[in-house]
Amino acid sequence: MLLSDFLRHELDLTGTHVGCEHGVCGACTVLLDGEAVRSCLMFAVQADAAEVTTVEGLSSKSEALAASNGDADGGPRLHVLQEAFREKHGLQCGFCTPGFLMTLIPFLRDNPSPSETEIREAVSGNLCRCTGYQNIVRAVQLAAERMGSEPGPLS
Amino acid sequence: MNAPHVGSSVRRNEDERLLTGQALFVDDVHLDGMLHVAFLRSDYAHARIKSIDLSTARSRDDVIGVYAARDLGDYWRPGPLLVPPPPIERLEFHQATQVPLAKDKVRHVGEPIAMVVARSRYEAEDALALIQVDMEPLDAVVDLEAALSEESPRLHEQLESNLAAHVIQEKGDYSAVVDKAARVIKRRFHFDRGASAPMENRGVVADWNAKSGELTVWDTTQAPIPIRNGLARLLDLPEAQVRVIAPFIGGGFGPKIMMFYPEEVLIPWLAMKHGRPMKWIEDRQESFFATTQERGQIHDAEIALTEGGIILGVRDVFWHDTGAYDPYGLTVPINSQCTLLGPYQVPNYYSEFRVVFTSKPIVTPVRGAGRQHGVFVMERLLDIAARELDIDRVEIRRRNLLAPDDFPHDHEIIYQDSAPLVYDSGNYEAALDKAVEKMEYKKFLEEEQGRLRAEGRHVGIGIVSYIEGTGIGPYEGARVTVEPSGTVCVATGVGTQGQGHFTSFAQIVADQLGVTPDRVHVVTGDTSKFNWGTGTFASRGTVVAGSACHEAAVAVRAKVIAHAAKALRADPGDIELVDGWVRVRTRPESCISLGDLAVRANPLRGAVTPGTEPGLEATAYFGPERGTTASGVHAMLVEVDPDTAMLKILRFLVVHDCGKVINPMIVDGQIVGGVAHGIGNSFYEQLHFDKAGQLLNASFMDYLLPTATDVPTVEVDHVETPSPHNPLGTKGVGEAGAIPVGALFAQAIEDALGEGAPEILEMPLSPNRLFELLSEAGYYNSPSQQE
Amino acid sequence: MQMSSEFVFAGSREKVWEMLHDPAILAKALPGTKRLEMVGEDDYAGEMQVSVGPVTAASFAVTVKLTNKVPPESFTMVVDGRGNAGYTAGEAHVKLTEQGPEATLMEYSADLDIGGRVAAVGQRLIDSVGKSLAKQGLESINRELTGPVAGQAGGRAGSGLAAFRGKTAITVVGVIIILAALFFFL
Amino acid sequence: MKPAPFAYHRPGTVEEALQLLADHAGEAKPLAGGQSLIPTMNFRLSQPKVLIDLGKLDDLRGIEAGRSGLHIGAMTTHTDVEKSPVVADLAPLLAETMPFIAHSQIRNRGTIGGSLAHADPAAELPAVMLVLRAQFGLLSNRGHRRVAATDFYTGLFTTALEPHELLATIEIPRPQKRTGYAFAEIARRHGDYALVGVAGAVTLDRKGRCDAVRLALLSVGDGPVTAAGASRLMAGKEPTEGLIREAAEVVATRDIDPPSDIHASVAYRRQLARVLVARVIGQAVRRAGGGAA
């Protein structure tokens, strides 16, 4: 069984999406021991003993590090990057979004102040049909800016 | 009074769920005992089915059921004609709609032949390999013109030929003006197919509860209510016993409309037959065959002009590829026919088209829905005319634009919605001026371009105009309810696929009820929540459903004021709604919360006054008299490297008019996303079919969606001419970005290459094709290449 | 897919004609044939199991008809191969011309439809595969022709199946190897 | 698009892996990073009966600088190669090429040995290995042998590897003096398979003439294609702009016999080769310290 199917259908972690199952679209990107990989190009058994992080683990895990934007009514606090996506309208249908987020987490860890070109290349393995990418780029810029003034996320 | 939310970039209500992986998409639905379905699809584009042997597949232990067409009994019948042709004189239309499973013949690659039900998708796919189908291959029908010849193989035996439709629309008398013209320009234009390619493929989950007699279907559809109604009819169930839910949808772009796709019809049938929940999720490879496509047309067009570049008339004869079936009627070619006229004064117009059956996947609207073709033909004709008449490209457009006082402007032909093609409003020159100024068009041509060329760089500018008929009827509805908690609930029948309806509808309602948009909970796409509607298509969601939300909110506001006036003992004219409170303007301390007022409006004792209704709730419907006319100008700077035939977009600008903007952030997002789609359709995306009707690039490896490194930053600006056809003054925007991009590429590339550039008469291009065009134009033989 | 090429065999035209009609030799040169039977005059049916590169276990049912036979000059093969991964169908024309006592020019051209999954996802490699396998197949035949086995070439009368099989193998193997080649990097 | 059933083994040692490979010869596929194999399996175009997962073979992972040059374990990921300072130092051409390989998510899983053994004609690494004159260490349960990269590639997706053998190590000699390297490719989109790619190395003599020119191209043949004609043409000559253009012409018209597909015709591939070869030689000459180009 593919890792993507295992996460979605055995663990019910349906935040990881499946868009092509041949390694092009990037929607299924998850972190394997902290690095971005395509979960449709791995068998679940290969992840044995590894740590897998999905989008569901992003907001809760980084809660302490998230920007101070938690809802007053106690809703889940978003990761700085998630919040930046929301502010900059970096998502429309939202299907590709978890893959972008999971690609960008290690990218921003390794490149805390990326240029626009670096950002675009970093997400060139993730397809989005809705946004035309520019608000995603702006969201990453905003997140990088905010993270620069705070402790790093998921590091 | 709060600052109005309509017109401001409110953050989206739906984002938090989407960003945290908590949004429900169809494939996220898990039900106890659920079974999985896989389809066996044809490898052939055109073949007769001689026999189907299901016995080996059926004998597997892990297979629950295997079905071919003959196993469906009476349930097997061709799908509905979704959009009947408009009332155009002399119109000829031959209906042939898709069937659930091919019975005697297959007519395109990927047409479903049989289906397997198993405990997992893996096992279902294992069993597909065991189904034996004996097929007799037939010659494929691929070329549009050849398809109409006597010798062509016929796709539908019951019809006389592969002609699906023949339509002529005329305005004035083109043949009378053509002789008087100073210049007549004739060209042949080609437009080829692309895929809608939403990131989420289609999917259907169905659950039959035999005890309650209720069928629930989760479907990636843009139009849940028509699907509910159709399924109820097909399955002989009361509409009230069928619930169709279009949850979060990962992009639609047209093909997720109420298609009654085979899988959409078969999965509910299987769920009822087996009494178990059933799931089918389209995989990416299936999507290239099983989901509808668009864009194949050939145009023979001509334009007649005066020496001064004034358009006397246009004649266009074209062929439209509808694929193997024509369930969506004539929407796409009529859009091409009508959109061709653009923002221009065209006194005489002759337009004739033939719709052709081919052995390729079905054609239905994809973002732009035929408008691209019309814009491409008209803009290219004007570019060529400008060159031949030695008039500046912008100037020739300016001379022909409709003026602000020309509205309403009747084009005297019939549009896809069966209404006359009448433009409601617009200010085309203002948009053109804005684009010219922002791009520094003159300065670029007079100074920059030459300087760059001296450095060996080929940079060109393009600037094109377009209009788009949007926001058509028939109607949408909405129900607005204030709950005792003070939360405002809005329910509509449209589906939503990322357009931000959860937010823009909330903004519209929030302004009427004096709450913030995050206090407005919007439900779309669930037939148990709202019973009437058509769907999200033709850039109509915000225009039509948004207007219905507005009307319902206005009605609730009136109820709020009436109840509050009584409760607060004030004159209704003195009541204001602010921050979730209802208060008396002159004495704000006298107030009641919206929630408390909702409780009072639903008394448990006493009596509701006869003639009134309980609760703070209202339902309203909105049916526009006719569609709204959005418009715009796109401009770009592009650099061509003739050595490699690769392009780089240096700048991209859109000036758009969608009337009143509800949420600028969302509107700009729609435009930029559309531009990306348009860039794909111009230089990256093309479905390549061979002469046997085989699709040669049915994967994301070879079908190239533009990525973040291919799409530039797009600057967006607006001109706002409100539509008179709806209370919000808004016009549609969902498709605008994609429509004129092909025409823009053609013009800008020609400009970049300069003297001796090949004439670009086709879309999409690619580096390979551009290299061929450059080779044919002798570019690589020129002395500059030899040194 | 259109393929055309020429190849010079080290042998006389009669000998090459015989070679091209000898199933025993061609089976050696072109592995993967599980079964091949004559089902009528110039009419054959069989099954091939091909395993090339990373592509494993692709099974094809094949039929072929020989037409327009002009010994020892030319013939046409009408090919039809079908399997789970796709199909191939079309015609191949073979023409032999004497170039000397021990040299024969074979010209062939094939126009084959390739359909199904292999056509849908394998385009990047179809051309390379066609070229590469045609060359390999013909070189194997040539080795047989010039090697010790050649002398034993008996050739069943009227049997064109070997030639067909060679051809089909070239085609079908070609179709299959592309499967190997899906994108990206291990 | 779900893979067909298969048996799965994950050996803990190289010996175990070689034994499994020998036991299942013919029906087993070694699974390295899986970034080519798994999509093929998802399409059901590849249905191996047995997969031998090399993922736990830590002995096959790692980068070391030896006296003779660089040793890279076959299971080292692309990302590790890309980020290695040792590689940047001892094989600058390899370091420069790595970012062209697909996308980061693929490079995080894909391995250098997997890519080299897969022998895709559009892959960058085989061409780079030819230019770097790499040696491959092959292991089987019968022993080991070394094969030069030039002898390793035998045809379309075909290598000198026997079914029971594993590619274990890649050895790259230290850079030569007065040598410049360069890599260039043109792809439809960032990270796609290149339409044409060129890896090159130019060694100049003390007088600035070409001592040796090595060029290998990808996506123009059955595997990596060496441009022998251009090398011969340039040997011993001063690398002038004119000579480079002439060499590019020789490559485009004589050294390669490129295929055509929906993305690039034969003529277009020749044109791209012409442009890229000139760019690569020019840059390599400049890096080697040559002035003329």
JSON list of N, CA and C in Angstrom, two decimals, chain C residues 51 53-57 85 117-118 121 123-125 127-129 131-132 136 177 179-186, chain D residues 29 35-36 39-40 43-48 110-111 114-115 118 120 122-124 156-157 193 257-260:
[
{"chain": "C", "resi": 51, "resn": "SER", "atom": "N", "xyz": [9.68, -9.08, -21.01]},
{"chain": "C", "resi": 51, "resn": "SER", "atom": "CA", "xyz": [10.22, -8.47, -19.81]},
{"chain": "C", "resi": 51, "resn": "SER", "atom": "C", "xyz": [11.46, -7.70, -20.21]},
{"chain": "C", "resi": 53, "resn": "GLY", "atom": "N", "xyz": [13.99, -4.38, -19.22]},
{"chain": "C", "resi": 53, "resn": "GLY", "atom": "CA", "xyz": [14.34, -3.35, -18.25]},
{"chain": "C", "resi": 53, "resn": "GLY", "atom": "C", "xyz": [13.47, -3.48, -17.02]},
{"chain": "C", "resi": 54, "resn": "PRO", "atom": "N", "xyz": [12.98, -2.37, -16.50]},
{"chain": "C", "resi": 54, "resn": "PRO", "atom": "CA", "xyz": [12.17, -2.44, -15.29]},
{"chain": "C", "resi": 54, "resn": "PRO", "atom": "C", "xyz": [10.76, -2.94, -15.56]},
{"chain": "C", "resi": 55, "resn": "VAL", "atom": "N", "xyz": [10.41, -3.12, -16.82]},
{"chain": "C", "resi": 55, "resn": "VAL", "atom": "CA", "xyz": [9.06, -3.58, -17.12]},
{"chain": "C", "resi": 55, "resn": "VAL", "atom": "C", "xyz": [9.03, -5.09, -17.07]},
{"chain": "C", "resi": 56, "resn": "THR", "atom": "N", "xyz": [8.09, -5.58, -16.29]},
{"chain": "C", "resi": 56, "resn": "THR", "atom": "CA", "xyz": [8.05, -7.02, -16.09]},
{"chain": "C", "resi": 56, "resn": "THR", "atom": "C", "xyz": [6.66, -7.52, -16.43]},
{"chain": "C", "resi": 57, "resn": "ALA", "atom": "N", "xyz": [6.61, -8.72, -16.89]},
{"chain": "C", "resi": 57, "resn": "ALA", "atom": "CA", "xyz": [5.35, -9.44, -17.00]},
{"chain": "C", "resi": 57, "resn": "ALA", "atom": "C", "xyz": [4.28, -8.71, -17.80]},
{"chain": "C", "resi": 85, "resn": "ALA", "atom": "N", "xyz": [-1.62, -3.82, -21.06]},
{"chain": "C", "resi": 85, "resn": "ALA", "atom": "CA", "xyz": [-0.98, -2.51, -21.05]},
{"chain": "C", "resi": 85, "resn": "ALA", "atom": "C", "xyz": [-1.28, -1.72, -22.32]},
{"chain": "C", "resi": 117, "resn": "ARG", "atom": "N", "xyz": [-2.46, 2.27, -22.39]},
{"chain": "C", "resi": 117, "resn": "ARG", "atom": "CA", "xyz": [-1.58, 2.94, -21.42]},
{"chain": "C", "resi": 117, "resn": "ARG", "atom": "C", "xyz": [-0.20, 3.25, -21.97]},
{"chain": "C", "resi": 118, "resn": "VAL", "atom": "N", "xyz": [0.33, 2.34, -22.79]},
{"chain": "C", "resi": 118, "resn": "VAL", "atom": "CA", "xyz": [1.67, 2.60, -23.31]},
{"chain": "C", "resi": 118, "resn": "VAL", "atom": "C", "xyz": [1.70, 3.84, -24.17]},
{"chain": "C", "resi": 121, "resn": "VAL", "atom": "N", "xyz": [1.21, 7.13, -21.78]},
{"chain": "C", "resi": 121, "resn": "VAL", "atom": "CA", "xyz": [2.26, 7.63, -20.90]},
{"chain": "C", "resi": 121, "resn": "VAL", "atom": "C", "xyz": [3.67, 7.38, -21.40]},
{"chain": "C", "resi": 123, "resn": "GLN", "atom": "N", "xyz": [5.08, 8.20, -24.50]},
{"chain": "C", "resi": 123, "resn": "GLN", "atom": "CA", "xyz": [5.49, 8.88, -25.73]},
{"chain": "C", "resi": 123, "resn": "GLN", "atom": "C", "xyz": [6.94, 9.32, -25.75]},
{"chain": "C", "resi": 124, "resn": "ARG", "atom": "N", "xyz": [7.44, 9.70, -24.59]},
{"chain": "C", "resi": 124, "resn": "ARG", "atom": "CA", "xyz": [8.79, 10.23, -24.53]},
{"chain": "C", "resi": 124, "resn": "ARG", "atom": "C", "xyz": [9.79, 9.27, -25.15]},
{"chain": "C", "resi": 125, "resn": "LEU", "atom": "N", "xyz": [9.45, 7.96, -25.09]},
{"chain": "C", "resi": 125, "resn": "LEU", "atom": "CA", "xyz": [10.45, 6.98, -25.46]},
{"chain": "C", "resi": 125, "resn": "LEU", "atom": "C", "xyz": [10.12, 6.13, -26.67]},
{"chain": "C", "resi": 127, "resn": "ASP", "atom": "N", "xyz": [9.87, 6.62, -29.85]},
{"chain": "C", "resi": 127, "resn": "ASP", "atom": "CA", "xyz": [10.75, 6.74, -31.00]},
{"chain": "C", "resi": 127, "resn": "ASP", "atom": "C", "xyz": [12.09, 6.04, -30.74]},
{"chain": "C", "resi": 128, "resn": "SER", "atom": "N", "xyz": [12.66, 6.31, -29.57]},
{"chain": "C", "resi": 128, "resn": "SER", "atom": "CA", "xyz": [13.94, 5.69, -29.22]},
{"chain": "C", "resi": 128, "resn": "SER", "atom": "C", "xyz": [13.81, 4.18, -29.19]},
{"chain": "C", "resi": 129, "resn": "VAL", "atom": "N", "xyz": [12.69, 3.73, -28.62]},
{"chain": "C", "resi": 129, "resn": "VAL", "atom": "CA", "xyz": [12.49, 2.30, -28.49]},
{"chain": "C", "resi": 129, "resn": "VAL", "atom": "C", "xyz": [12.38, 1.66, -29.86]},
{"chain": "C", "resi": 131, "resn": "LYS", "atom": "N", "xyz": [13.57, 2.69, -32.71]},
{"chain": "C", "resi": 131, "resn": "LYS", "atom": "CA", "xyz": [14.90, 2.69, -33.35]},
{"chain": "C", "resi": 131, "resn": "LYS", "atom": "C", "xyz": [15.80, 1.63, -32.76]},
{"chain": "C", "resi": 132, "resn": "SER", "atom": "N", "xyz": [15.87, 1.64, -31.44]},
{"chain": "C", "resi": 132, "resn": "SER", "atom": "CA", "xyz": [16.82, 0.80, -30.75]},
{"chain": "C", "resi": 132, "resn": "SER", "atom": "C", "xyz": [16.51, -0.67, -30.96]},
{"chain": "C", "resi": 136, "resn": "GLN", "atom": "N", "xyz": [18.49, -3.75, -32.85]},
{"chain": "C", "resi": 136, "resn": "GLN", "atom": "CA", "xyz": [18.90, -4.94, -32.10]},
{"chain": "C", "resi": 136, "resn": "GLN", "atom": "C", "xyz": [18.40, -6.23, -32.75]},
{"chain": "C", "resi": 177, "resn": "ILE", "atom": "N", "xyz": [8.96, -1.65, -23.81]},
{"chain": "C", "resi": 177, "resn": "ILE", "atom": "CA", "xyz": [10.12, -1.14, -23.10]},
{"chain": "C", "resi": 177, "resn": "ILE", "atom": "C", "xyz": [9.88, 0.28, -22.63]},
{"chain": "C", "resi": 179, "resn": "LEU", "atom": "N", "xyz": [7.56, 1.28, -21.18]},
{"chain": "C", "resi": 179, "resn": "LEU", "atom": "CA", "xyz": [6.99, 1.23, -19.85]},
{"chain": "C", "resi": 179, "resn": "LEU", "atom": "C", "xyz": [8.08, 1.41, -18.85]},
{"chain": "C", "resi": 180, "resn": "ALA", "atom": "N", "xyz": [9.23, 0.91, -19.22]},
{"chain": "C", "resi": 180, "resn": "ALA", "atom": "CA", "xyz": [10.37, 0.98, -18.35]},
{"chain": "C", "resi": 180, "resn": "ALA", "atom": "C", "xyz": [10.63, 2.40, -17.97]},
{"chain": "C", "resi": 181, "resn": "ALA", "atom": "N", "xyz": [10.22, 3.26, -18.82]},
{"chain": "C", "resi": 181, "resn": "ALA", "atom": "CA", "xyz": [10.92, 4.49, -18.86]},
{"chain": "C", "resi": 181, "resn": "ALA", "atom": "C", "xyz": [10.20, 5.63, -18.23]},
{"chain": "C", "resi": 182, "resn": "LEU", "atom": "N", "xyz": [9.25, 5.32, -17.45]},
{"chain": "C", "resi": 182, "resn": "LEU", "atom": "CA", "xyz": [8.54, 6.44, -16.86]},
{"chain": "C", "resi": 182, "resn": "LEU", "atom": "C", "xyz": [9.50, 7.28, -16.05]},
{"chain": "C", "resi": 183, "resn": "PHE", "atom": "N", "xyz": [9.44, 8.45, -16.30]},
{"chain": "C", "resi": 183, "resn": "PHE", "atom": "CA", "xyz": [10.03, 9.59, -15.57]},
{"chain": "C", "resi": 183, "resn": "PHE", "atom": "C", "xyz": [10.83, 9.40, -14.30]},
{"chain": "C", "resi": 184, "resn": "PHE", "atom": "N", "xyz": [11.43, 10.43, -13.99]},
{"chain": "C", "resi": 184, "resn": "PHE", "atom": "CA", "xyz": [12.14, 10.63, -12.74]},
{"chain": "C", "resi": 184, "resn": "PHE", "atom": "C", "xyz": [13.27, 9.66, -12.50]},
{"chain": "C", "resi": 185, "resn": "PHE", "atom": "N", "xyz": [13.74, 9.71, -11.30]},
{"chain": "C", "resi": 185, "resn": "PHE", "atom": "CA", "xyz": [15.02, 9.10, -11.06]},
{"chain": "C", "resi": 185, "resn": "PHE", "atom": "C", "xyz": [14.96, 8.25, -9.83]},
{"chain": "C", "resi": 186, "resn": "LEU", "atom": "N", "xyz": [15.52, 7.13, -9.95]},
{"chain": "C", "resi": 186, "resn": "LEU", "atom": "CA", "xyz": [15.48, 6.19, -8.84]},
{"chain": "C", "resi": 186, "resn": "LEU", "atom": "C", "xyz": [16.16, 6.77, -7.62]},
{"chain": "D", "resi": 29, "resn": "LYS", "atom": "N", "xyz": [13.03, -6.90, -8.34]},
{"chain": "D", "resi": 29, "resn": "LYS", "atom": "CA", "xyz": [13.55, -5.58, -8.66]},
{"chain": "D", "resi": 29, "resn": "LYS", "atom": "C", "xyz": [14.12, -5.00, -7.38]},
{"chain": "D", "resi": 35, "resn": "GLN", "atom": "N", "xyz": [11.83, 6.44, -7.06]},
{"chain": "D", "resi": 35, "resn": "GLN", "atom": "CA", "xyz": [11.16, 7.60, -7.65]},
{"chain": "D", "resi": 35, "resn": "GLN", "atom": "C", "xyz": [10.88, 7.42, -9.16]},
{"chain": "D", "resi": 36, "resn": "SER", "atom": "N", "xyz": [11.48, 6.41, -9.78]},
{"chain": "D", "resi": 36, "resn": "SER", "atom": "CA", "xyz": [11.08, 6.02, -11.14]},
{"chain": "D", "resi": 36, "resn": "SER", "atom": "C", "xyz": [10.26, 4.75, -11.12]},
{"chain": "D", "resi": 39, "resn": "PRO", "atom": "N", "xyz": [6.24, 5.11, -9.59]},
{"chain": "D", "resi": 39, "resn": "PRO", "atom": "CA", "xyz": [5.22, 5.61, -10.53]},
{"chain": "D", "resi": 39, "resn": "PRO", "atom": "C", "xyz": [4.93, 4.61, -11.64]},
{"chain": "D", "resi": 40, "resn": "THR", "atom": "N", "xyz": [5.95, 3.91, -12.11]},
{"chain": "D", "resi": 40, "resn": "THR", "atom": "CA", "xyz": [5.73, 2.90, -13.15]},
{"chain": "D", "resi": 40, "resn": "THR", "atom": "C", "xyz": [4.84, 1.79, -12.63]},
{"chain": "D", "resi": 43, "resn": "PHE", "atom": "N", "xyz": [1.19, 2.97, -12.38]},
{"chain": "D", "resi": 43, "resn": "PHE", "atom": "CA", "xyz": [0.52, 2.86, -13.67]},
{"chain": "D", "resi": 43, "resn": "PHE", "atom": "C", "xyz": [0.29, 1.39, -14.06]},
{"chain": "D", "resi": 44, "resn": "ARG", "atom": "N", "xyz": [0.77, 0.48, -13.26]},
{"chain": "D", "resi": 44, "resn": "ARG", "atom": "CA", "xyz": [0.73, -0.96, -13.54]},
{"chain": "D", "resi": 44, "resn": "ARG", "atom": "C", "xyz": [1.45, -1.32, -14.83]},
{"chain": "D", "resi": 45, "resn": "LEU", "atom": "N", "xyz": [2.40, -0.49, -15.20]},
{"chain": "D", "resi": 45, "resn": "LEU", "atom": "CA", "xyz": [3.20, -0.83, -16.37]},
{"chain": "D", "resi": 45, "resn": "LEU", "atom": "C", "xyz": [4.37, -1.69, -15.95]},
{"chain": "D", "resi": 46, "resn": "SER", "atom": "N", "xyz": [4.67, -1.64, -14.68]},
{"chain": "D", "resi": 46, "resn": "SER", "atom": "CA", "xyz": [5.69, -2.53, -14.13]},
{"chain": "D", "resi": 46, "resn": "SER", "atom": "C", "xyz": [5.03, -3.30, -13.00]},
{"chain": "D", "resi": 47, "resn": "GLN", "atom": "N", "xyz": [5.16, -4.63, -13.05]},
{"chain": "D", "resi": 47, "resn": "GLN", "atom": "CA", "xyz": [4.54, -5.44, -12.01]},
{"chain": "D", "resi": 47, "resn": "GLN", "atom": "C", "xyz": [5.53, -6.48, -11.50]},
{"chain": "D", "resi": 48, "resn": "PRO", "atom": "N", "xyz": [6.59, -6.02, -10.82]},
{"chain": "D", "resi": 48, "resn": "PRO", "atom": "CA", "xyz": [7.57, -6.99, -10.33]},
{"chain": "D", "resi": 48, "resn": "PRO", "atom": "C", "xyz": [6.92, -7.90, -9.28]},
{"chain": "D", "resi": 110, "resn": "GLY", "atom": "N", "xyz": [15.22, 10.05, -4.03]},
{"chain": "D", "resi": 110, "resn": "GLY", "atom": "CA", "xyz": [15.96, 9.42, -5.12]},
{"chain": "D", "resi": 110, "resn": "GLY", "atom": "C", "xyz": [17.43, 9.28, -4.77]},
{"chain": "D", "resi": 111, "resn": "THR", "atom": "N", "xyz": [18.05, 8.21, -5.30]},
{"chain": "D", "resi": 111, "resn": "THR", "atom": "CA", "xyz": [19.45, 7.95, -4.98]},
{"chain": "D", "resi": 111, "resn": "THR", "atom": "C", "xyz": [20.30, 8.01, -6.24]},
{"chain": "D", "resi": 114, "resn": "GLY", "atom": "N", "xyz": [20.51, 4.54, -7.89]},
{"chain": "D", "resi": 114, "resn": "GLY", "atom": "CA", "xyz": [19.26, 4.18, -8.55]},
{"chain": "D", "resi": 114, "resn": "GLY", "atom": "C", "xyz": [19.15, 4.87, -9.90]},
{"chain": "D", "resi": 115, "resn": "SER", "atom": "N", "xyz": [19.47, 6.14, -9.92]},
{"chain": "D", "resi": 115, "resn": "SER", "atom": "CA", "xyz": [19.39, 6.89, -11.17]},
{"chain": "D", "resi": 115, "resn": "SER", "atom": "C", "xyz": [20.37, 6.35, -12.20]},
{"chain": "D", "resi": 118, "resn": "HIS", "atom": "N", "xyz": [19.22, 2.91, -13.47]},
{"chain": "D", "resi": 118, "resn": "HIS", "atom": "CA", "xyz": [17.98, 2.97, -14.24]},
{"chain": "D", "resi": 118, "resn": "HIS", "atom": "C", "xyz": [18.28, 3.28, -15.71]},
{"chain": "D", "resi": 120, "resn": "ASP", "atom": "N", "xyz": [18.08, 5.91, -17.64]},
{"chain": "D", "resi": 120, "resn": "ASP", "atom": "CA", "xyz": [17.13, 6.65, -18.48]},
{"chain": "D", "resi": 120, "resn": "ASP", "atom": "C", "xyz": [17.92, 7.57, -19.40]},
{"chain": "D", "resi": 122, "resn": "ALA", "atom": "N", "xyz": [17.20, 10.28, -20.55]},
{"chain": "D", "resi": 122, "resn": "ALA", "atom": "CA", "xyz": [17.03, 11.70, -20.24]},
{"chain": "D", "resi": 122, "resn": "ALA", "atom": "C", "xyz": [17.64, 12.06, -18.90]},
{"chain": "D", "resi": 123, "resn": "ALA", "atom": "N", "xyz": [18.27, 11.12, -18.24]},
{"chain": "D", "resi": 123, "resn": "ALA", "atom": "CA", "xyz": [18.83, 11.41, -16.92]},
{"chain": "D", "resi": 123, "resn": "ALA", "atom": "C", "xyz": [20.13, 12.19, -17.05]},
{"chain": "D", "resi": 124, "resn": "GLU", "atom": "N", "xyz": [20.34, 13.09, -16.11]},
{"chain": "D", "resi": 124, "resn": "GLU", "atom": "CA", "xyz": [21.53, 13.93, -16.13]},
{"chain": "D", "resi": 124, "resn": "GLU", "atom": "C", "xyz": [22.78, 13.17, -15.69]},
{"chain": "D", "resi": 156, "resn": "LEU", "atom": "N", "xyz": [19.37, 1.26, -24.57]},
{"chain": "D", "resi": 156, "resn": "LEU", "atom": "CA", "xyz": [18.22, 1.92, -23.97]},
{"chain": "D", "resi": 156, "resn": "LEU", "atom": "C", "xyz": [17.84, 1.21, -22.66]},
{"chain": "D", "resi": 157, "resn": "PHE", "atom": "N", "xyz": [17.94, 1.90, -21.55]},
{"chain": "D", "resi": 157, "resn": "PHE", "atom": "CA", "xyz": [17.65, 1.32, -20.24]},
{"chain": "D", "resi": 157, "resn": "PHE", "atom": "C", "xyz": [18.43, 0.06, -19.98]},
{"chain": "D", "resi": 193, "resn": "TYR", "atom": "N", "xyz": [12.13, 16.50, -17.33]},
{"chain": "D", "resi": 193, "resn": "TYR", "atom": "CA", "xyz": [13.14, 15.87, -18.16]},
{"chain": "D", "resi": 193, "resn": "TYR", "atom": "C", "xyz": [13.61, 16.88, -19.19]},
{"chain": "D", "resi": 257, "resn": "ASP", "atom": "N", "xyz": [22.04, 11.30, -32.95]},
{"chain": "D", "resi": 257, "resn": "ASP", "atom": "CA", "xyz": [20.93, 10.87, -33.81]},
{"chain": "D", "resi": 257, "resn": "ASP", "atom": "C", "xyz": [19.69, 10.92, -32.92]},
{"chain": "D", "resi": 258, "resn": "PRO", "atom": "N", "xyz": [19.20, 12.12, -32.64]},
{"chain": "D", "resi": 258, "resn": "PRO", "atom": "CA", "xyz": [18.19, 12.24, -31.58]},
{"chain": "D", "resi": 258, "resn": "PRO", "atom": "C", "xyz": [16.82, 11.71, -31.98]},
{"chain": "D", "resi": 259, "resn": "PRO", "atom": "N", "xyz": [16.05, 11.30, -31.00]},
{"chain": "D", "resi": 259, "resn": "PRO", "atom": "CA", "xyz": [14.67, 10.86, -31.26]},
{"chain": "D", "resi": 259, "resn": "PRO", "atom": "C", "xyz": [13.74, 12.07, -31.32]},
{"chain": "D", "resi": 260, "resn": "SER", "atom": "N", "xyz": [12.54, 11.84, -31.81]},
{"chain": "D", "resi": 260, "resn": "SER", "atom": "CA", "xyz": [11.54, 12.90, -31.74]},
{"chain": "D", "resi": 260, "resn": "SER", "atom": "C", "xyz": [10.40, 12.42, -30.85]}
]
